[in-house]
């Protein structure tokens, strides 16, 4: 995943614009039918993070990988069956995505409280915000009322999510295809497998030598493919701006990370985020609002799945 990445003119304004565009999404969508929906999601997210802190970044990534493939429709949650191929085994997702059991627990609680009301797509959106907030990051308005897809596309998942070796041009093209821009290439938490950063720590020249050697001890030239390293070695499970400070020192874990500070217009944003946490938080929150509104299914489209892993 793109690692897997101003000033507060207002989430309220940005949200109002998006609501007028989508019409059918609303932050209060569940108040009449499932008034405790948001607290149920948040309580389960907090419990999951307390049990395994890295799951917060995993839930955030789930939302990202969902929205980038034909919109925010929970297609990423569908399991393969003998007659159906989902997105979980696509190259960017296989052995990379986790948190599905957390979504299952949230869905079970919601189905008990208000059967057939809250979509799996909205669970992903709410869980992403809940994770970021609990890990010390900003909050944002989540517009609700998405419905769940009845299909998935492994081919689209394989091509729509930017790979870790992407250059800045590829990153910008990938985000532009989703209606997103340079300011939306922001992120800070998560872990990556050795296979994702091996080429960078052995082949790239724009990397701090000591940093590269420290990673090589855990990620040899061959083998140990599933060994993990954090996007931010200092505060791997806390949402802050150290990721950007590391980029200034050529300590980006992925090739695509360091591309954000490698002689392109993105350099100015990296410097801004490294020096101004408020600016980073503001842009990140706005980006999450925008991403969460990528091609949602509404009205009579799709369905509200009873089980997030399979169509009704």
mmCIF file of C-alpha atoms in Angstrom:
data_model
loop_
_atom_site.group_PDB
_atom_site.id
_atom_site.type_symbol
_atom_site.label_atom_id
_atom_site.label_comp_id
_atom_site.label_asym_id
_atom_site.label_seq_id
_atom_site.Cartn_x
_atom_site.Cartn_y
_atom_site.Cartn_z
ATOM 1 C CA UNK A 1 0.000 0.000 0.000
ATOM 2 C CA UNK A 2 0.986 3.475 -0.519
ATOM 3 C CA UNK A 3 2.519 4.508 2.488
ATOM 4 C CA UNK A 4 0.022 3.960 1.968
ATOM 5 C CA UNK A 5 -0.159 7.851 2.568
ATOM 6 C CA UNK A 6 -4.575 23.061 4.930
ATOM 7 C CA UNK A 7 -5.403 25.118 6.858
ATOM 8 C CA UNK A 8 -8.649 24.481 8.723
ATOM 9 C CA UNK A 9 -11.021 26.246 6.439
ATOM 10 C CA UNK A 10 -13.287 23.647 7.763
ATOM 11 C CA UNK A 11 -14.298 20.066 7.614
ATOM 12 C CA UNK A 12 -17.789 21.451 8.047
ATOM 13 C CA UNK A 13 -17.494 23.299 4.739
ATOM 14 C CA UNK A 14 -15.863 20.369 2.959
ATOM 15 C CA UNK A 15 -18.468 18.035 4.379
ATOM 16 C CA UNK A 16 -21.355 20.274 3.387
ATOM 17 C CA UNK A 17 -20.099 20.376 -0.196
ATOM 18 C CA UNK A 18 -19.767 16.609 -0.319
ATOM 19 C CA UNK A 19 -23.220 16.140 1.190
ATOM 20 C CA UNK A 20 -24.745 18.378 -1.454
ATOM 21 C CA UNK A 21 -22.970 16.359 -4.146
ATOM 22 C CA UNK A 22 -23.994 12.952 -2.814
ATOM 23 C CA UNK A 23 -27.345 14.051 -1.430
ATOM 24 C CA UNK A 24 -28.097 10.674 0.145
ATOM 25 C CA UNK A 25 -25.173 10.461 2.570
ATOM 26 C CA UNK A 26 -25.523 12.094 5.958
ATOM 27 C CA UNK A 27 -23.585 11.993 9.252
ATOM 28 C CA UNK A 28 -26.925 11.394 11.016
ATOM 29 C CA UNK A 29 -28.127 8.623 8.709
ATOM 30 C CA UNK A 30 -28.464 6.065 11.513
ATOM 31 C CA UNK A 31 -29.881 8.259 14.278
ATOM 32 C CA UNK A 32 -33.521 7.256 13.799
ATOM 33 C CA UNK A 33 -32.935 3.557 13.030
ATOM 34 C CA UNK A 34 -29.793 2.655 14.990
ATOM 35 C CA UNK A 35 -28.960 5.465 17.420
ATOM 36 C CA UNK A 36 -26.117 3.542 19.093
ATOM 37 C CA UNK A 37 -24.392 2.539 15.835
ATOM 38 C CA UNK A 38 -21.429 4.901 16.166
ATOM 39 C CA UNK A 39 -20.739 4.022 19.795
ATOM 40 C CA UNK A 40 -20.970 0.288 19.032
ATOM 41 C CA UNK A 41 -18.367 0.637 16.290
ATOM 42 C CA UNK A 42 -16.082 2.823 18.389
ATOM 43 C CA UNK A 43 -16.235 0.526 21.433
ATOM 44 C CA UNK A 44 -15.278 -2.501 19.358
ATOM 45 C CA UNK A 45 -12.475 -0.618 17.603
ATOM 46 C CA UNK A 46 -10.993 0.487 20.930
ATOM 47 C CA UNK A 47 -11.236 -3.039 22.323
ATOM 48 C CA UNK A 48 -9.492 -4.436 19.243
ATOM 49 C CA UNK A 49 -6.670 -1.883 19.430
ATOM 50 C CA UNK A 50 -6.173 -2.547 23.132
ATOM 51 C CA UNK A 51 -5.823 -6.232 22.298
ATOM 52 C CA UNK A 52 -3.428 -5.646 19.373
ATOM 53 C CA UNK A 53 -2.351 -2.074 18.790
ATOM 54 C CA UNK A 54 -1.330 -2.538 15.158
ATOM 55 C CA UNK A 55 -4.941 -3.367 14.235
ATOM 56 C CA UNK A 56 -5.741 0.361 14.133
ATOM 57 C CA UNK A 57 -3.542 0.847 11.091
ATOM 58 C CA UNK A 58 -5.002 -2.331 9.586
ATOM 59 C CA UNK A 59 -8.554 -1.000 9.841
ATOM 60 C CA UNK A 60 -7.471 2.268 8.239
ATOM 61 C CA UNK A 61 -5.856 0.326 5.392
ATOM 62 C CA UNK A 62 -8.986 -1.773 4.884
ATOM 63 C CA UNK A 63 -11.002 1.376 4.222
ATOM 64 C CA UNK A 64 -8.358 2.658 1.785
ATOM 65 C CA UNK A 65 -8.133 -0.617 -0.142
ATOM 66 C CA UNK A 66 -11.910 -0.799 -0.287
ATOM 67 C CA UNK A 67 -12.516 2.716 -1.589
ATOM 68 C CA UNK A 68 -9.795 2.563 -4.256
ATOM 69 C CA UNK A 69 -11.456 -0.404 -5.973
ATOM 70 C CA UNK A 70 -14.756 0.659 -7.548
ATOM 71 C CA UNK A 71 -15.665 2.880 -4.610
ATOM 72 C CA UNK A 72 -16.410 2.509 -0.903
ATOM 73 C CA UNK A 73 -18.730 -0.488 -1.105
ATOM 74 C CA UNK A 74 -17.174 -3.137 1.199
ATOM 75 C CA UNK A 75 -16.245 -5.322 -1.771
ATOM 76 C CA UNK A 76 -12.873 -5.930 -0.105
ATOM 77 C CA UNK A 77 -14.611 -7.906 2.659
ATOM 78 C CA UNK A 78 -16.154 -10.567 0.412
ATOM 79 C CA UNK A 79 -14.628 -14.038 0.756
ATOM 80 C CA UNK A 80 -13.806 -16.256 -2.184
ATOM 81 C CA UNK A 81 -16.214 -19.148 -2.770
ATOM 82 C CA UNK A 82 -16.207 -21.968 -5.350
ATOM 83 C CA UNK A 83 -18.279 -19.772 -7.651
ATOM 84 C CA UNK A 84 -16.993 -16.321 -6.707
ATOM 85 C CA UNK A 85 -13.575 -14.643 -6.691
ATOM 86 C CA UNK A 86 -13.228 -11.665 -4.383
ATOM 87 C CA UNK A 87 -10.474 -9.121 -3.822
ATOM 88 C CA UNK A 88 -8.719 -10.603 -0.799
ATOM 89 C CA UNK A 89 -6.304 -12.628 -2.925
ATOM 90 C CA UNK A 90 -5.354 -9.731 -5.219
ATOM 91 C CA UNK A 91 -1.635 -8.961 -5.066
ATOM 92 C CA UNK A 92 -1.951 -5.743 -2.980
ATOM 93 C CA UNK A 93 -4.257 -7.486 -0.477
ATOM 94 C CA UNK A 94 -3.024 -11.055 -0.158
ATOM 95 C CA UNK A 95 -1.114 -11.607 3.110
ATOM 96 C CA UNK A 96 -1.359 -7.860 3.672
ATOM 97 C CA UNK A 97 -4.854 -6.926 4.793
ATOM 98 C CA UNK A 98 -6.123 -7.843 8.247
ATOM 99 C CA UNK A 99 -8.834 -6.754 10.631
ATOM 100 C CA UNK A 100 -11.614 -8.795 9.034
ATOM 101 C CA UNK A 101 -12.447 -10.462 12.353
ATOM 102 C CA UNK A 102 -12.851 -7.038 13.965
ATOM 103 C CA UNK A 103 -15.340 -6.075 11.261
ATOM 104 C CA UNK A 104 -17.162 -9.365 11.879
ATOM 105 C CA UNK A 105 -17.498 -8.576 15.587
ATOM 106 C CA UNK A 106 -18.732 -5.060 14.903
ATOM 107 C CA UNK A 107 -21.270 -6.336 12.385
ATOM 108 C CA UNK A 108 -22.553 -8.996 14.809
ATOM 109 C CA UNK A 109 -23.104 -6.375 17.513
ATOM 110 C CA UNK A 110 -24.878 -4.056 15.065
ATOM 111 C CA UNK A 111 -27.095 -6.841 13.723
ATOM 112 C CA UNK A 112 -28.138 -7.646 17.275
ATOM 113 C CA UNK A 113 -28.909 -3.996 18.044
ATOM 114 C CA UNK A 114 -30.571 -3.065 14.741
ATOM 115 C CA UNK A 115 -30.826 -5.882 12.177
ATOM 116 C CA UNK A 116 -30.270 -5.041 8.532
ATOM 117 C CA UNK A 117 -29.585 -1.350 9.055
ATOM 118 C CA UNK A 118 -25.844 -0.558 9.115
ATOM 119 C CA UNK A 119 -23.818 -1.410 6.024
ATOM 120 C CA UNK A 120 -20.405 -3.033 6.024
ATOM 121 C CA UNK A 121 -19.111 -0.119 3.929
ATOM 122 C CA UNK A 122 -20.119 2.313 6.668
ATOM 123 C CA UNK A 123 -18.493 0.080 9.281
ATOM 124 C CA UNK A 124 -15.191 0.406 7.410
ATOM 125 C CA UNK A 125 -15.525 4.190 7.233
ATOM 126 C CA UNK A 126 -16.362 4.502 10.935
ATOM 127 C CA UNK A 127 -13.688 2.015 12.020
ATOM 128 C CA UNK A 128 -11.033 3.952 10.094
ATOM 129 C CA UNK A 129 -11.934 7.176 11.880
ATOM 130 C CA UNK A 130 -12.225 5.437 15.235
ATOM 131 C CA UNK A 131 -8.765 3.915 14.819
ATOM 132 C CA UNK A 132 -7.088 7.192 13.899
ATOM 133 C CA UNK A 133 -8.721 9.053 16.776
ATOM 134 C CA UNK A 134 -7.829 6.373 19.331
ATOM 135 C CA UNK A 135 -4.214 6.381 18.130
ATOM 136 C CA UNK A 136 -3.925 10.128 18.703
ATOM 137 C CA UNK A 137 -4.907 11.517 15.306
ATOM 138 C CA UNK A 138 -7.615 13.894 14.098
ATOM 139 C CA UNK A 139 -11.321 13.275 13.773
ATOM 140 C CA UNK A 140 -13.546 14.080 10.807
ATOM 141 C CA UNK A 141 -17.183 13.994 9.791
ATOM 142 C CA UNK A 142 -18.130 10.572 8.423
ATOM 143 C CA UNK A 143 -21.018 10.727 5.986
ATOM 144 C CA UNK A 144 -23.127 7.597 6.240
ATOM 145 C CA UNK A 145 -25.710 5.746 4.196
ATOM 146 C CA UNK A 146 -23.440 3.718 1.902
ATOM 147 C CA UNK A 147 -24.715 0.341 0.780
ATOM 148 C CA UNK A 148 -22.752 -2.833 0.147
ATOM 149 C CA UNK A 149 -21.797 -4.231 -3.241
ATOM 150 C CA UNK A 150 -22.906 -7.649 -4.410
ATOM 151 C CA UNK A 151 -19.779 -8.099 -6.506
ATOM 152 C CA UNK A 152 -16.010 -7.649 -6.330
ATOM 153 C CA UNK A 153 -13.122 -7.353 -8.762
ATOM 154 C CA UNK A 154 -9.780 -8.983 -8.113
ATOM 155 C CA UNK A 155 -8.435 -7.529 -11.364
ATOM 156 C CA UNK A 156 -9.390 -3.994 -10.344
ATOM 157 C CA UNK A 157 -7.868 -4.539 -6.905
ATOM 158 C CA UNK A 158 -4.634 -5.636 -8.561
ATOM 159 C CA UNK A 159 -4.385 -2.479 -10.674
ATOM 160 C CA UNK A 160 -6.086 0.283 -8.672
ATOM 161 C CA UNK A 161 -3.979 0.227 -5.513
ATOM 162 C CA UNK A 162 -0.533 1.814 -5.947
ATOM 163 C CA UNK A 163 2.297 -0.680 -5.332
ATOM 164 C CA UNK A 164 5.146 0.107 -2.886
ATOM 165 C CA UNK A 165 7.622 0.649 -5.743
ATOM 166 C CA UNK A 166 5.541 3.449 -7.312
ATOM 167 C CA UNK A 167 7.211 6.685 -8.351
ATOM 168 C CA UNK A 168 5.625 10.058 -7.712
ATOM 169 C CA UNK A 169 4.057 10.224 -11.184
ATOM 170 C CA UNK A 170 2.380 6.846 -10.730
ATOM 171 C CA UNK A 171 1.152 7.818 -7.287
ATOM 172 C CA UNK A 172 -0.366 11.040 -8.545
ATOM 173 C CA UNK A 173 -2.010 9.262 -11.488
ATOM 174 C CA UNK A 174 -3.459 6.596 -9.227
ATOM 175 C CA UNK A 175 -4.896 9.161 -6.834
ATOM 176 C CA UNK A 176 -6.136 11.390 -9.651
ATOM 177 C CA UNK A 177 -8.121 8.445 -10.991
ATOM 178 C CA UNK A 178 -10.040 8.536 -7.709
ATOM 179 C CA UNK A 179 -10.570 12.283 -7.777
ATOM 180 C CA UNK A 180 -7.778 12.847 -5.268
ATOM 181 C CA UNK A 181 -4.704 15.089 -5.442
ATOM 182 C CA UNK A 182 -1.206 15.587 -4.105
ATOM 183 C CA UNK A 183 -2.571 16.754 -0.762
ATOM 184 C CA UNK A 184 -4.316 13.415 -0.366
ATOM 185 C CA UNK A 185 -1.058 11.429 -0.408
ATOM 186 C CA UNK A 186 -0.841 11.658 3.364
ATOM 187 C CA UNK A 187 -0.463 8.870 5.894
ATOM 188 C CA UNK A 188 1.683 7.920 8.852
ATOM 189 C CA UNK A 189 0.984 4.551 10.489
ATOM 190 C CA UNK A 190 1.232 0.910 9.505
ATOM 191 C CA UNK A 191 3.567 -2.015 8.986
ATOM 192 C CA UNK A 192 4.984 -3.411 5.761
ATOM 193 C CA UNK A 193 6.321 -6.839 4.843
ATOM 194 C CA UNK A 194 9.957 -7.345 3.867
ATOM 195 C CA UNK A 195 8.868 -8.093 0.293
ATOM 196 C CA UNK A 196 7.537 -4.530 0.037
ATOM 197 C CA UNK A 197 10.740 -2.734 1.029
ATOM 198 C CA UNK A 198 13.535 -5.195 0.161
ATOM 199 C CA UNK A 199 14.340 -3.550 -3.178
ATOM 200 C CA UNK A 200 14.531 -0.134 -1.545
ATOM 201 C CA UNK A 201 16.941 -1.045 1.239
ATOM 202 C CA UNK A 202 19.327 -2.857 -1.122
ATOM 203 C CA UNK A 203 19.034 -0.883 -4.363
ATOM 204 C CA UNK A 204 17.882 2.691 -3.753
ATOM 205 C CA UNK A 205 20.456 5.438 -3.405
ATOM 206 C CA UNK A 206 18.238 8.036 -1.720
ATOM 207 C CA UNK A 207 18.218 6.177 1.600
ATOM 208 C CA UNK A 208 20.140 6.776 4.816
ATOM 209 C CA UNK A 209 22.896 4.130 5.064
ATOM 210 C CA UNK A 210 22.444 3.411 8.761
ATOM 211 C CA UNK A 211 18.690 3.167 8.313
ATOM 212 C CA UNK A 212 19.083 0.754 5.382
ATOM 213 C CA UNK A 213 21.511 -1.473 7.287
ATOM 214 C CA UNK A 214 19.215 -1.594 10.304
ATOM 215 C CA UNK A 215 16.453 -2.943 8.091
ATOM 216 C CA UNK A 216 18.699 -5.392 6.241
ATOM 217 C CA UNK A 217 19.299 -7.313 9.468
ATOM 218 C CA UNK A 218 15.584 -8.121 9.565
ATOM 219 C CA UNK A 219 15.032 -8.360 5.820
ATOM 220 C CA UNK A 220 17.818 -10.319 4.069
ATOM 221 C CA UNK A 221 18.281 -10.460 0.321
ATOM 222 C CA UNK A 222 16.301 -13.693 0.252
ATOM 223 C CA UNK A 223 13.938 -15.237 2.773
ATOM 224 C CA UNK A 224 12.006 -13.831 5.746
ATOM 225 C CA UNK A 225 9.515 -12.295 3.334
ATOM 226 C CA UNK A 226 6.900 -11.793 6.033
ATOM 227 C CA UNK A 227 9.134 -9.980 8.513
ATOM 228 C CA UNK A 228 7.662 -6.582 9.298
ATOM 229 C CA UNK A 229 8.904 -3.029 9.647
ATOM 230 C CA UNK A 230 7.030 0.115 10.539
ATOM 231 C CA UNK A 231 6.450 3.104 8.294
ATOM 232 C CA UNK A 232 7.534 5.153 11.309
ATOM 233 C CA UNK A 233 10.138 3.382 13.455
ATOM 234 C CA UNK A 234 9.922 5.798 16.398
ATOM 235 C CA UNK A 235 6.157 5.791 17.013
ATOM 236 C CA UNK A 236 4.823 2.898 14.931
ATOM 237 C CA UNK A 237 1.385 2.758 16.554
ATOM 238 C CA UNK A 238 0.836 6.425 17.310
ATOM 239 C CA UNK A 239 -0.629 8.849 14.826
ATOM 240 C CA UNK A 240 1.772 11.777 14.436
ATOM 241 C CA UNK A 241 3.969 13.530 11.867
ATOM 242 C CA UNK A 242 7.281 11.735 12.501
ATOM 243 C CA UNK A 243 6.796 9.840 9.244
ATOM 244 C CA UNK A 244 7.383 13.132 7.398
ATOM 245 C CA UNK A 245 10.352 14.100 9.544
ATOM 246 C CA UNK A 246 11.886 10.753 8.605
ATOM 247 C CA UNK A 247 11.403 11.457 4.907
ATOM 248 C CA UNK A 248 13.488 14.615 5.287
ATOM 249 C CA UNK A 249 16.318 12.340 6.510
ATOM 250 C CA UNK A 250 15.836 9.826 3.665
ATOM 251 C CA UNK A 251 14.361 7.295 6.068
ATOM 252 C CA UNK A 252 11.222 6.410 4.149
ATOM 253 C CA UNK A 253 10.538 2.687 4.434
ATOM 254 C CA UNK A 254 9.053 2.162 0.980
ATOM 255 C CA UNK A 255 10.287 3.478 -2.335
ATOM 256 C CA UNK A 256 6.891 5.150 -2.736
ATOM 257 C CA UNK A 257 7.338 6.800 0.669
ATOM 258 C CA UNK A 258 10.613 8.470 -0.236
ATOM 259 C CA UNK A 259 9.161 9.535 -3.584
ATOM 260 C CA UNK A 260 7.165 12.080 -1.578
ATOM 261 C CA UNK A 261 10.465 13.807 -0.800
ATOM 262 C CA UNK A 262 12.680 13.318 -3.809
ATOM 263 C CA UNK A 263 12.794 16.523 -5.811
ATOM 264 C CA UNK A 264 9.139 16.905 -6.825
ATOM 265 C CA UNK A 265 6.401 19.395 -5.859
ATOM 266 C CA UNK A 266 5.522 16.987 -3.031
ATOM 267 C CA UNK A 267 8.700 18.122 -1.218
ATOM 268 C CA UNK A 268 7.034 21.319 -0.060
ATOM 269 C CA UNK A 269 4.146 19.425 1.506
ATOM 270 C CA UNK A 270 6.478 17.004 3.289
ATOM 271 C CA UNK A 271 8.358 19.964 4.779
ATOM 272 C CA UNK A 272 5.073 21.540 5.834
ATOM 273 C CA UNK A 273 3.753 18.377 7.472
ATOM 274 C CA UNK A 274 7.083 17.724 9.196
ATOM 275 C CA UNK A 275 7.033 21.161 10.793
ATOM 276 C CA UNK A 276 3.297 21.652 11.306
ATOM 277 C CA UNK A 277 1.270 18.837 12.852
ATOM 278 C CA UNK A 278 -1.906 20.893 12.575
ATOM 279 C CA UNK A 279 -1.491 21.228 8.805
ATOM 280 C CA UNK A 280 -0.942 17.489 8.431
ATOM 281 C CA UNK A 281 -3.949 16.610 10.593
ATOM 282 C CA UNK A 282 -6.161 19.037 8.714
ATOM 283 C CA UNK A 283 -5.191 17.719 5.283
ATOM 284 C CA UNK A 284 -5.432 14.109 6.446
ATOM 285 C CA UNK A 285 -8.938 14.628 7.811
ATOM 286 C CA UNK A 286 -10.071 16.326 4.616
ATOM 287 C CA UNK A 287 -8.544 13.524 2.556
ATOM 288 C CA UNK A 288 -10.456 10.925 4.542
ATOM 289 C CA UNK A 289 -13.724 12.758 3.930
ATOM 290 C CA UNK A 290 -12.970 12.847 0.200
ATOM 291 C CA UNK A 291 -11.866 9.220 0.019
ATOM 292 C CA UNK A 292 -14.896 8.047 1.947
ATOM 293 C CA UNK A 293 -17.101 9.600 -0.713
ATOM 294 C CA UNK A 294 -15.611 7.767 -3.696
ATOM 295 C CA UNK A 295 -18.525 6.306 -5.658
ATOM 296 C CA UNK A 296 -20.716 5.135 -2.758
ATOM 297 C CA UNK A 297 -23.695 2.924 -3.476
ATOM 298 C CA UNK A 298 -26.873 4.588 -2.223
ATOM 299 C CA UNK A 299 -30.645 4.336 -2.492
ATOM 300 C CA UNK A 300 -31.651 1.073 -4.144
ATOM 301 C CA UNK A 301 -28.109 0.183 -5.218
ATOM 302 C CA UNK A 302 -26.407 -2.813 -3.660
ATOM 303 C CA UNK A 303 -27.673 -4.172 -0.354
ATOM 304 C CA UNK A 304 -27.107 -4.130 3.392
ATOM 305 C CA UNK A 305 -25.209 -7.366 3.981
ATOM 306 C CA UNK A 306 -26.117 -9.410 7.016
ATOM 307 C CA UNK A 307 -22.659 -11.004 6.954
ATOM 308 C CA UNK A 308 -19.900 -8.763 5.609
ATOM 309 C CA UNK A 309 -18.065 -11.738 4.117
ATOM 310 C CA UNK A 310 -20.830 -12.778 1.716
ATOM 311 C CA UNK A 311 -23.743 -11.373 -0.232
ATOM 312 C CA UNK A 312 -27.201 -11.948 1.165
#
